[in-house]
mmCIF file of C-alpha atoms in Angstrom:
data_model
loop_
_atom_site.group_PDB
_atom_site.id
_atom_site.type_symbol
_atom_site.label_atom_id
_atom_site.label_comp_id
_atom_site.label_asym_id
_atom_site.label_seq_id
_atom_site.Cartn_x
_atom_site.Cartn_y
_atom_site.Cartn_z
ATOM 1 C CA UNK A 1 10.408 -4.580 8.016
ATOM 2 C CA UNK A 2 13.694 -4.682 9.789
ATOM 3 C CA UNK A 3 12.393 -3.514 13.387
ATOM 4 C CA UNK A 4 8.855 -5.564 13.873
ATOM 5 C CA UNK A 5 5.633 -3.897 14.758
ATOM 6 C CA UNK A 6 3.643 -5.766 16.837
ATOM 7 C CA UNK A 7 -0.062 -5.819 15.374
ATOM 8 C CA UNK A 8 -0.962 -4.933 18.556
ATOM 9 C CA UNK A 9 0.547 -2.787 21.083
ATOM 10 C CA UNK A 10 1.766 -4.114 24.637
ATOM 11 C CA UNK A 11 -0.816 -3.275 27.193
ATOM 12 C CA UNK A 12 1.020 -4.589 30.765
ATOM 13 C CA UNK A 13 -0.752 -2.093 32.586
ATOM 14 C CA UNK A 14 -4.264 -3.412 33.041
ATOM 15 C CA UNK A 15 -6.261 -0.159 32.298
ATOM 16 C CA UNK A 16 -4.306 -0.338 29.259
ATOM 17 C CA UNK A 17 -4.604 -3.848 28.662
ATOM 18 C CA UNK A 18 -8.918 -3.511 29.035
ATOM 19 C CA UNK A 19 -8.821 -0.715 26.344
ATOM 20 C CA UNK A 20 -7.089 -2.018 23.795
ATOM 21 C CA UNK A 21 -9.008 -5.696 24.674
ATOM 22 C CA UNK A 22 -12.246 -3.320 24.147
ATOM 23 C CA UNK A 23 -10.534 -1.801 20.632
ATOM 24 C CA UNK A 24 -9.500 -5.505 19.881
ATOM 25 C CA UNK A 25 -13.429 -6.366 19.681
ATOM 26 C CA UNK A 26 -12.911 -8.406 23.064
ATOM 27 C CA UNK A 27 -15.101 -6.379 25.250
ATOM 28 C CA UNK A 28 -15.436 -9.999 27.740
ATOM 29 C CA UNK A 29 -12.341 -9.657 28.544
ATOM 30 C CA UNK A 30 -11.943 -6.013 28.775
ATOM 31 C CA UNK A 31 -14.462 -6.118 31.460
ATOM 32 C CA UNK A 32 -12.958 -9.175 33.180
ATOM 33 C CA UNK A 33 -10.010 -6.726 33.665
ATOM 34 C CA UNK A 34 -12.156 -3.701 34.625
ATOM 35 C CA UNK A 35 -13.512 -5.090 37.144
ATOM 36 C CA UNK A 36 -10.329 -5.846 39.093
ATOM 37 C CA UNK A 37 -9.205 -1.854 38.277
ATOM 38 C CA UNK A 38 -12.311 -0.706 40.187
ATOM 39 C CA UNK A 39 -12.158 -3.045 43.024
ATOM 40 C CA UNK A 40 -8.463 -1.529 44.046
ATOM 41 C CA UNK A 41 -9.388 2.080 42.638
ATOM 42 C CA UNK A 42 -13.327 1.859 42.572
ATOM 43 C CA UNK A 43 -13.487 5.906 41.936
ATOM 44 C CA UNK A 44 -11.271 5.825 38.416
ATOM 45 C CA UNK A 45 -13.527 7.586 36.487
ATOM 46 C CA UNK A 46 -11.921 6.464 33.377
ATOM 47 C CA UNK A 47 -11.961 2.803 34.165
ATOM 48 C CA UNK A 48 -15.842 3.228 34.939
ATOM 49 C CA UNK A 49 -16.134 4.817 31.489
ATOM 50 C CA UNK A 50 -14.505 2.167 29.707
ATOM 51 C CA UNK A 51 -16.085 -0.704 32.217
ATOM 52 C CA UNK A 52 -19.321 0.696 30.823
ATOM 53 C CA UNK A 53 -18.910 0.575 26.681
ATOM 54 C CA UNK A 54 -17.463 -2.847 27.292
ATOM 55 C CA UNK A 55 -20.709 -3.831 29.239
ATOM 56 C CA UNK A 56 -22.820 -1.946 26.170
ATOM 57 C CA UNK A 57 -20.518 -4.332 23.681
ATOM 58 C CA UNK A 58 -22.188 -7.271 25.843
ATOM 59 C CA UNK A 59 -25.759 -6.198 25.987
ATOM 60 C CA UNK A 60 -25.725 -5.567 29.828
ATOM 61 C CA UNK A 61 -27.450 -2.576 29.206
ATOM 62 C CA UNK A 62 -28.345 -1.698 32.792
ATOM 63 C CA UNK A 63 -25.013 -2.214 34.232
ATOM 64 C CA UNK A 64 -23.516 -0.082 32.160
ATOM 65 C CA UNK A 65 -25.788 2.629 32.793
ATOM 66 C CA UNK A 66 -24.618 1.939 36.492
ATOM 67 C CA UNK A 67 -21.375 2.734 35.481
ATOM 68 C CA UNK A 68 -21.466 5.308 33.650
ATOM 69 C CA UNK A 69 -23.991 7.621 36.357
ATOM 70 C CA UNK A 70 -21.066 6.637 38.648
ATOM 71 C CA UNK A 71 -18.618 8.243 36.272
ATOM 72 C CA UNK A 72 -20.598 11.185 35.679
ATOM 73 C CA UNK A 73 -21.059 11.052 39.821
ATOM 74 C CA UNK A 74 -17.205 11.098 39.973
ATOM 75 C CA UNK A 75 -16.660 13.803 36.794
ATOM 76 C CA UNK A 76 -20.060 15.334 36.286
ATOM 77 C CA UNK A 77 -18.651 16.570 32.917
ATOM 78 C CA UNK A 78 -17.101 13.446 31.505
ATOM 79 C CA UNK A 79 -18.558 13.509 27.968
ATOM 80 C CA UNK A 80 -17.782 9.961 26.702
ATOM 81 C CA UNK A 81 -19.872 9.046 29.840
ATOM 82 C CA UNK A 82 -23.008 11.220 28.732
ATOM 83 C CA UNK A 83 -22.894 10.012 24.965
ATOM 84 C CA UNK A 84 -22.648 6.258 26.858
ATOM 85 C CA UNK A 85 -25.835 6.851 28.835
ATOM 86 C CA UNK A 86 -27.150 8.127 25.407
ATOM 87 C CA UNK A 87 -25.794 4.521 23.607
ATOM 88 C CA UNK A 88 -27.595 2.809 26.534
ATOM 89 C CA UNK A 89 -30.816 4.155 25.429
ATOM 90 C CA UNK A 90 -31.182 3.063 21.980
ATOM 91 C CA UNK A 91 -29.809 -0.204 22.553
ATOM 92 C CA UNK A 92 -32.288 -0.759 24.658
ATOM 93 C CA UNK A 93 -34.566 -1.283 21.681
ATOM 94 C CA UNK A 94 -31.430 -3.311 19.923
ATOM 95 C CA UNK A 95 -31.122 -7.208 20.069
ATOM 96 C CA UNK A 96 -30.794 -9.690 22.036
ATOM 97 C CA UNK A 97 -26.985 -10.211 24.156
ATOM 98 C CA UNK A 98 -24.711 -11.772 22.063
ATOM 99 C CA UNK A 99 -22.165 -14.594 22.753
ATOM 100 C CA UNK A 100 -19.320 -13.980 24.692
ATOM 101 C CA UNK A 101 -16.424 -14.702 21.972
ATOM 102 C CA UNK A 102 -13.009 -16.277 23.384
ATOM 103 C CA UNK A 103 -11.455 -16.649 20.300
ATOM 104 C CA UNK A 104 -9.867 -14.013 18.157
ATOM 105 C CA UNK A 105 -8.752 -14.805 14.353
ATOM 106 C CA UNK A 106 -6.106 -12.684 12.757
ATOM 107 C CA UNK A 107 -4.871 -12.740 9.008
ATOM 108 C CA UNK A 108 -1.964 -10.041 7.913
ATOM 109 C CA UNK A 109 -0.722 -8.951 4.717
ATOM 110 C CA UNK A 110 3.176 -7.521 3.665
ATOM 111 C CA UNK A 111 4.327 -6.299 0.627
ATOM 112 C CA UNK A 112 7.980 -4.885 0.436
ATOM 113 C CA UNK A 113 9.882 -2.918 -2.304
ATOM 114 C CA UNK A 114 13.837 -3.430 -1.999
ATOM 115 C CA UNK A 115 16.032 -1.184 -3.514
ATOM 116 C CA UNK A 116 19.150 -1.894 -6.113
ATOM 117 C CA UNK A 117 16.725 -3.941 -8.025
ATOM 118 C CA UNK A 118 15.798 -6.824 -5.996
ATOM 119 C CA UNK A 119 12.736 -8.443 -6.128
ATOM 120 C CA UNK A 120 9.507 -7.838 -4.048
ATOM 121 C CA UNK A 121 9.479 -9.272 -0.095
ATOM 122 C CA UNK A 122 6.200 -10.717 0.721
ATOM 123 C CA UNK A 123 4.798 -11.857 4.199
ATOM 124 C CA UNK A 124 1.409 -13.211 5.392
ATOM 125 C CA UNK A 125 0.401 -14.795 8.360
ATOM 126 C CA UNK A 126 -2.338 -16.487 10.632
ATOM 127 C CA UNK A 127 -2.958 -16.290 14.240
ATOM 128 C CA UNK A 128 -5.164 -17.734 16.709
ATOM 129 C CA UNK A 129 -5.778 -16.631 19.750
ATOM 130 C CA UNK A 130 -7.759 -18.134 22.559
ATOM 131 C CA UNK A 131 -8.779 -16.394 25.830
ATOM 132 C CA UNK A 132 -8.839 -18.666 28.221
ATOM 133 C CA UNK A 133 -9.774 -16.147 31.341
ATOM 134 C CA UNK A 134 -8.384 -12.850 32.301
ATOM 135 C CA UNK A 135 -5.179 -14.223 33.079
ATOM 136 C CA UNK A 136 -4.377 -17.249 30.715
ATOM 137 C CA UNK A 137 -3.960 -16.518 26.825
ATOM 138 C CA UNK A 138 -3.111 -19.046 24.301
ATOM 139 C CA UNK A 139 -1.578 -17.733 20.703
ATOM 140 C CA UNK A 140 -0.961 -19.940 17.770
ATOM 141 C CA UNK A 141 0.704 -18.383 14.771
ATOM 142 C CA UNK A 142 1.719 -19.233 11.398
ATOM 143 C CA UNK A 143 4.019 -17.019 9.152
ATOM 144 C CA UNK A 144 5.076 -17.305 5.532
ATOM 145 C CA UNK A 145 7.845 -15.571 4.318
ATOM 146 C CA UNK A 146 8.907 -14.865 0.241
ATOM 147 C CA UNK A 147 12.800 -13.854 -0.003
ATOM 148 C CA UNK A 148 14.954 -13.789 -2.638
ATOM 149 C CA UNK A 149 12.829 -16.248 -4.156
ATOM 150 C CA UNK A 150 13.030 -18.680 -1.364
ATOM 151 C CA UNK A 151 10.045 -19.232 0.551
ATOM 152 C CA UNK A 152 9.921 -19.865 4.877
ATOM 153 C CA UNK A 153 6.818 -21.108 7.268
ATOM 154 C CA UNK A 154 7.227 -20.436 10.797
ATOM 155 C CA UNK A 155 4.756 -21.531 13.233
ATOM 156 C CA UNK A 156 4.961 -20.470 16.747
ATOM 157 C CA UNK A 157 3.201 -21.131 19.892
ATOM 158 C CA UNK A 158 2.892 -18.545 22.577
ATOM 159 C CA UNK A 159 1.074 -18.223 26.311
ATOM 160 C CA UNK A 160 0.372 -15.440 28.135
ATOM 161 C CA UNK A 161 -0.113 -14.992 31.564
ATOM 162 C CA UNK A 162 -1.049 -12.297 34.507
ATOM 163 C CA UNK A 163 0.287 -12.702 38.179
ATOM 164 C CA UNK A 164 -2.732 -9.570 40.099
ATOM 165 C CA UNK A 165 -2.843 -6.341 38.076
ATOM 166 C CA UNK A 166 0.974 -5.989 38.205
ATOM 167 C CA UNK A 167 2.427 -8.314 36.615
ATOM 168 C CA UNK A 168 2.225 -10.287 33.545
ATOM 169 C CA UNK A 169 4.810 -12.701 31.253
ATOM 170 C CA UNK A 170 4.623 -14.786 28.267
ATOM 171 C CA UNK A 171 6.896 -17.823 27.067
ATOM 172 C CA UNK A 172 7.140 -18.867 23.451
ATOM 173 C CA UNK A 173 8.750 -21.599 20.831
ATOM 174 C CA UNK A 174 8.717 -21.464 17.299
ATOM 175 C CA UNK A 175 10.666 -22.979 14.899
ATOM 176 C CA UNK A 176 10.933 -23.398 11.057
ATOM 177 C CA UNK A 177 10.862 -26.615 8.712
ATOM 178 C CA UNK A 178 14.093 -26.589 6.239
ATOM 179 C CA UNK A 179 14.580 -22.971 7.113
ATOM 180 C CA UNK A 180 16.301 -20.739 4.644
ATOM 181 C CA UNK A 181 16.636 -17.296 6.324
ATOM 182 C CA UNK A 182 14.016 -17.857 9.445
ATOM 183 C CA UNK A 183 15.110 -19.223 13.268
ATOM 184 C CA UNK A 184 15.185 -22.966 12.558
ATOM 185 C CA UNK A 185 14.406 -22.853 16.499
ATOM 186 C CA UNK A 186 13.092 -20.180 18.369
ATOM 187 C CA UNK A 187 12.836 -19.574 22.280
ATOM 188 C CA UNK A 188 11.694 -16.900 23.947
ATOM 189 C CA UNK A 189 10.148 -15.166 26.992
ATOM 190 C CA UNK A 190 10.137 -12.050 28.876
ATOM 191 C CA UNK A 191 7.222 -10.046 31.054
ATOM 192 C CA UNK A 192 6.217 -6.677 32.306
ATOM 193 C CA UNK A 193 6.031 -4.808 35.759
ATOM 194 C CA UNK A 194 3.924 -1.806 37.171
ATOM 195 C CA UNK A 195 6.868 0.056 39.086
ATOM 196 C CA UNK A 196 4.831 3.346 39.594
ATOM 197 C CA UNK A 197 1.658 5.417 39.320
ATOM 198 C CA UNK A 198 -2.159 4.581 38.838
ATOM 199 C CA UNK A 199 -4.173 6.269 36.478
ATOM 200 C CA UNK A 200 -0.655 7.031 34.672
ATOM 201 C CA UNK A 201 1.577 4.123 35.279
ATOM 202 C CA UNK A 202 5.113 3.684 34.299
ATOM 203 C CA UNK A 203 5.770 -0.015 32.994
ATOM 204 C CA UNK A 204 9.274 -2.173 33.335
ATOM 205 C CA UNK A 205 9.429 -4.537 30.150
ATOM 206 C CA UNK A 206 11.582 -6.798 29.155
ATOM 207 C CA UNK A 207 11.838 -9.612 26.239
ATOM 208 C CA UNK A 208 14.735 -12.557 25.591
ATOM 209 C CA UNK A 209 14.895 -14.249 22.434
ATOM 210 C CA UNK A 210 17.586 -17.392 21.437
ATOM 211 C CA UNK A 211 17.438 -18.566 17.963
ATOM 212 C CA UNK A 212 19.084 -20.650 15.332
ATOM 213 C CA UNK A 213 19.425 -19.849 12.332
ATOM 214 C CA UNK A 214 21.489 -21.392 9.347
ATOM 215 C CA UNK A 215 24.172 -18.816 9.988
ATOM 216 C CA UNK A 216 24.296 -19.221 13.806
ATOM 217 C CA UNK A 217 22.871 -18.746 17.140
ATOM 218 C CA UNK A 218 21.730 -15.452 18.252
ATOM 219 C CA UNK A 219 20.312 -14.360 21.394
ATOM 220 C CA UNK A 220 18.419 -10.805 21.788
ATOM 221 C CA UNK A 221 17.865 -9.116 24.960
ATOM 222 C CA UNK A 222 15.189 -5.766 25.131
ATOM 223 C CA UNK A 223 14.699 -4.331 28.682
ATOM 224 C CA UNK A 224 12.449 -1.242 27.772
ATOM 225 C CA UNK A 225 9.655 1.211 29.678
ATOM 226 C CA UNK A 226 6.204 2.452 28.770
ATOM 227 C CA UNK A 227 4.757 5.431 30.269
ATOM 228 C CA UNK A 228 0.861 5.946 30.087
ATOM 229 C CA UNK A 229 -0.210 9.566 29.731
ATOM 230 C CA UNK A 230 -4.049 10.823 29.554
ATOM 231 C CA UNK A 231 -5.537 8.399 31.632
ATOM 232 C CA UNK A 232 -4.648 5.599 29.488
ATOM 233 C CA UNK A 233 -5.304 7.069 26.318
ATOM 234 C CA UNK A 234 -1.246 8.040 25.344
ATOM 235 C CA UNK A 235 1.257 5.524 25.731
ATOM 236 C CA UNK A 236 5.510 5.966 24.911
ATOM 237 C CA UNK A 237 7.545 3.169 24.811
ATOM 238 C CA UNK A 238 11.665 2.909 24.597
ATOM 239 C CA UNK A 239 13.458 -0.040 24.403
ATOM 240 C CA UNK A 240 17.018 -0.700 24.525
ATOM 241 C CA UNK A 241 17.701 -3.270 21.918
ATOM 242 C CA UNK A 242 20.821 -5.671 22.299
ATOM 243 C CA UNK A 243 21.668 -8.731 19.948
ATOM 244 C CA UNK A 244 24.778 -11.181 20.627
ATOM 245 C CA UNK A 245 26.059 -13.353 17.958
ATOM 246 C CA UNK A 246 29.193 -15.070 18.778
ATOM 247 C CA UNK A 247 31.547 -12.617 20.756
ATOM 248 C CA UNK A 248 29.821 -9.944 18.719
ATOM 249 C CA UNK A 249 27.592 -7.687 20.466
ATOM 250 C CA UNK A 250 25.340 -4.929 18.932
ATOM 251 C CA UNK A 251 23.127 -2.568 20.601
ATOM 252 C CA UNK A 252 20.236 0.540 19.478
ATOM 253 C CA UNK A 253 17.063 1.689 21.110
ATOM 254 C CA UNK A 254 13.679 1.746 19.837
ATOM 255 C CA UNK A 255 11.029 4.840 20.385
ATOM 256 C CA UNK A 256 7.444 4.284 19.967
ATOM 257 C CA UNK A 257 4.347 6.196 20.567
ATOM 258 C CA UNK A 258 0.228 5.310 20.595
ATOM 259 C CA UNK A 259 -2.423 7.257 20.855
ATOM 260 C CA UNK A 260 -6.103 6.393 21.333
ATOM 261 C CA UNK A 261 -8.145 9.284 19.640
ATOM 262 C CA UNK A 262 -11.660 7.189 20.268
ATOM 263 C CA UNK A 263 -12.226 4.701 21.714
ATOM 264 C CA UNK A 264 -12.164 2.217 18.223
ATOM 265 C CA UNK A 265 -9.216 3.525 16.995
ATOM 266 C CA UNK A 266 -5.489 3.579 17.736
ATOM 267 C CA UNK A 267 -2.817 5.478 16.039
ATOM 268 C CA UNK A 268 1.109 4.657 16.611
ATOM 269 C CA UNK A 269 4.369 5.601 15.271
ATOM 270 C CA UNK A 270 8.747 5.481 15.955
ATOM 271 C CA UNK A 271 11.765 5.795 14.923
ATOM 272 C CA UNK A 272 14.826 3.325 15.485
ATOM 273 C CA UNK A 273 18.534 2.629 15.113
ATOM 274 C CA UNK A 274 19.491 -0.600 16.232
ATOM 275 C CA UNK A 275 21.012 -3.947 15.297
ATOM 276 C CA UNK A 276 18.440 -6.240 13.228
ATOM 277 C CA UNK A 277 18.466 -9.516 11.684
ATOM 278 C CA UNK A 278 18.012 -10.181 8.456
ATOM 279 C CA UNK A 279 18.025 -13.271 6.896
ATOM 280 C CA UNK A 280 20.289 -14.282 10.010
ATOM 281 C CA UNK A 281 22.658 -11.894 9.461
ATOM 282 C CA UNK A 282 22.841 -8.803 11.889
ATOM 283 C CA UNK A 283 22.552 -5.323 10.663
ATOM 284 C CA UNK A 284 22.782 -2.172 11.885
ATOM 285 C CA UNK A 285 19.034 -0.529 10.872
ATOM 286 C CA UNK A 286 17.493 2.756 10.738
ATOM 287 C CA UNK A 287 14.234 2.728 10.407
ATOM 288 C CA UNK A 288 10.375 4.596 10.856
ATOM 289 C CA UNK A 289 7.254 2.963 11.231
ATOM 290 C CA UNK A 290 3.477 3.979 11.875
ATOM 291 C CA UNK A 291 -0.423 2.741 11.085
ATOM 292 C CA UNK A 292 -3.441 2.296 12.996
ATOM 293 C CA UNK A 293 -6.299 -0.229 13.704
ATOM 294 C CA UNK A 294 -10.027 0.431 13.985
ATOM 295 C CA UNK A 295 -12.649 -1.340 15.212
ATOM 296 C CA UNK A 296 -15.172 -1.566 12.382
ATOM 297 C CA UNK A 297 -17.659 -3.591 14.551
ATOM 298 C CA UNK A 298 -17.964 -5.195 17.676
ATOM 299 C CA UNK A 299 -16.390 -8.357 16.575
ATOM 300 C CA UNK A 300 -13.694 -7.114 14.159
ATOM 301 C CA UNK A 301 -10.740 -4.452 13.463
ATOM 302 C CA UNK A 302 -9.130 -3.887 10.484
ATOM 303 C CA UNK A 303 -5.045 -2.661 10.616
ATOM 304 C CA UNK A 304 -2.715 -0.621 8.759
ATOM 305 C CA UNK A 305 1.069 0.007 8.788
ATOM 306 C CA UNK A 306 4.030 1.475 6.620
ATOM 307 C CA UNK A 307 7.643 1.382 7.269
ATOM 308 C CA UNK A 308 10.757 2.295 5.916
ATOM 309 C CA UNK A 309 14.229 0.028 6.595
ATOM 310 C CA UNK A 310 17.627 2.091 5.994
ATOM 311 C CA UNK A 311 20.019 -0.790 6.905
ATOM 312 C CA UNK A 312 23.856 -0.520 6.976
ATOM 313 C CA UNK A 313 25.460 -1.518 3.538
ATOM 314 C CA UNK A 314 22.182 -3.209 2.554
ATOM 315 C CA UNK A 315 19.263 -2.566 0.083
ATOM 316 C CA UNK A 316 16.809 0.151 1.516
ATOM 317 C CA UNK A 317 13.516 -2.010 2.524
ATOM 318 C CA UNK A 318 9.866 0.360 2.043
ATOM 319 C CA UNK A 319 6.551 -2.140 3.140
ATOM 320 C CA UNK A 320 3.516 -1.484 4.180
ATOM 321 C CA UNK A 321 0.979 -4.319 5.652
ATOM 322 C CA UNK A 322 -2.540 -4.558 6.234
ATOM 323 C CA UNK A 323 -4.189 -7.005 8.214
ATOM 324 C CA UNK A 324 -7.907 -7.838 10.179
ATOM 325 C CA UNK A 325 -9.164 -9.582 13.183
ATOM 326 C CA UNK A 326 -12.573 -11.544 13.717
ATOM 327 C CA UNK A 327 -13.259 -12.745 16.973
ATOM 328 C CA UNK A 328 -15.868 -15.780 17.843
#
């Protein structure tokens, strides 16, 4: 698709960040990040909730029946605590704690159907991520890329970090051997900013990309917000999209929203109109996009995702991907 979906959603705020590292089968982490939520708010109710199924995931079965009686001490009639304390009781017959897992396999799947007759687009890709603590993450990722019956591998290499429960960045390089229609060279970095609220918080975000491709340099600039809703549960994001080529300068916006119906599974959607490159060549691009991803086990989530590309005096682009993740 024209306008990428990330296979998994940006989390800067750190309530956030723990449920979707719970939902991601990462339920170490998760807690890691918990645990600094409740020291600056230690009455959040839904941080205790969450701090509690992440300390079920890791067989610490009588701290998280601390946390949740201190939820239901906080809201008496928080349900998800109740059916936790209920969880807590059966697994007390379960097995032994398992591992801690740091590492996080992921292996996607594209198939898209281009209009006027062209042939098939396929995509597929490998990541590997490593979690080195709560606020050090090390990506590796390899994509392969059929177009027009030419075939690109991109590899990129990406680290995360998190300055307090604030604010967090990442820096990346990628690049492409004997590149076709993929960034020959890639750099990129950008980051993310609590500038207001707590159980609610509104999110400054902002991501720079330079790359060159066989057609040209082109740089990309996305400042963009995310407001949480629900206690965490609801997130919107907007971006502003702008990409420079040359003198040329193109700009759209981006609207996306999740939703976290349980606490395994996420649901997102949006809608766009921006600039997008293709093949190296800049487009304008309408286009709508939505899927989920549910955690099947403790240790793995499976994803799915459609989307439909409308660009400007192009073939019309319909995919749909599906992908899973393993961690270890």
């Amino acid at each position: 698709m024209g306008i990428a979906i990330p296979a998994t959603a940006q989390s800067p705020d750190p309530y956030a960040e723990a449920v979707e590292a719970r939902r991601a089968a990462n339920p170490a982490r998760a807690a890691s990040i918990l645990e600094q939520v409740l020291k600056a708010d230690p009455a959040n109710s839904d941080a205790l909730v969450q701090y509690g199924y992440s300390l079920l995931a890791l067989r610490r079965l009588d701290d998280a029946e601390a946390a949740f009686r201190q939820a239901l001490a906080v809201a008496p009639n928080y349900q998800d605590a109740r059916d936790g304390l209920e969880l807590v009781t059966q697994r007390r017959k379960a097995a032994p704690a398992p591992a801690a897992t740091r590492f996080k396999l992921d292996l996607d799947g594209g198939l898209t159907s281009v209009s006027q007759g062209q042939p098939d687009w396929r995509d597929a890709s490998v990541q590997l991520r490593y979690d080195q603590n709560s606020a050090v993450v090390l990506t590796g990722r390899v994509e392969l890329a059929r177009r027009f019956r030419r075939t690109d591998v991109y590899g990129e290499a990406r680290v995360d970090f998190r300055q307090g429960n604030d604010l967090s960045g990442y820096l990346l390089t990628g690049g492409t051997p004997d590149a076709d229609f993929r960034p020959k060279v890639q750099l990129g970095m950008g980051g993310s900013a609590k500038i207001g609220g707590t159980s609610n918080p509104t999110i400054a975000t902002l991501d720079a990309r330079w790359a060159d491709y066989a057609s040209g340099e082109v740089w990309t600039l996305n400042p963009g917000v995310q407001q949480y809703l629900g206690g965490g549960r609801v997130w919107l994001t907007a971006q502003w999209i702008n990409i420079f080529q040359g003198s040329d300068h193109s700009s759209g916006w981006l609207a996306r929203a999740d939703y976290l119906p349980t606490p395994k599974l996420r649901l997102f959607g949006g809608v766009a109109n921006a600039p997008d490159i293709s093949e190296g060549v800049v487009l304008r691009t309408s286009s709508q996009f939505g899927g989920l991803a549910l955690g099947i086990t403790d240790n793995q989530d499976v994803r799915l995702s459609v989307a439909h590309d409308d660009p400007d005096g192009s073939a019309k682009r319909t995919s749909i991907s599906i992908g899973t993740g393993i961690r270890f």
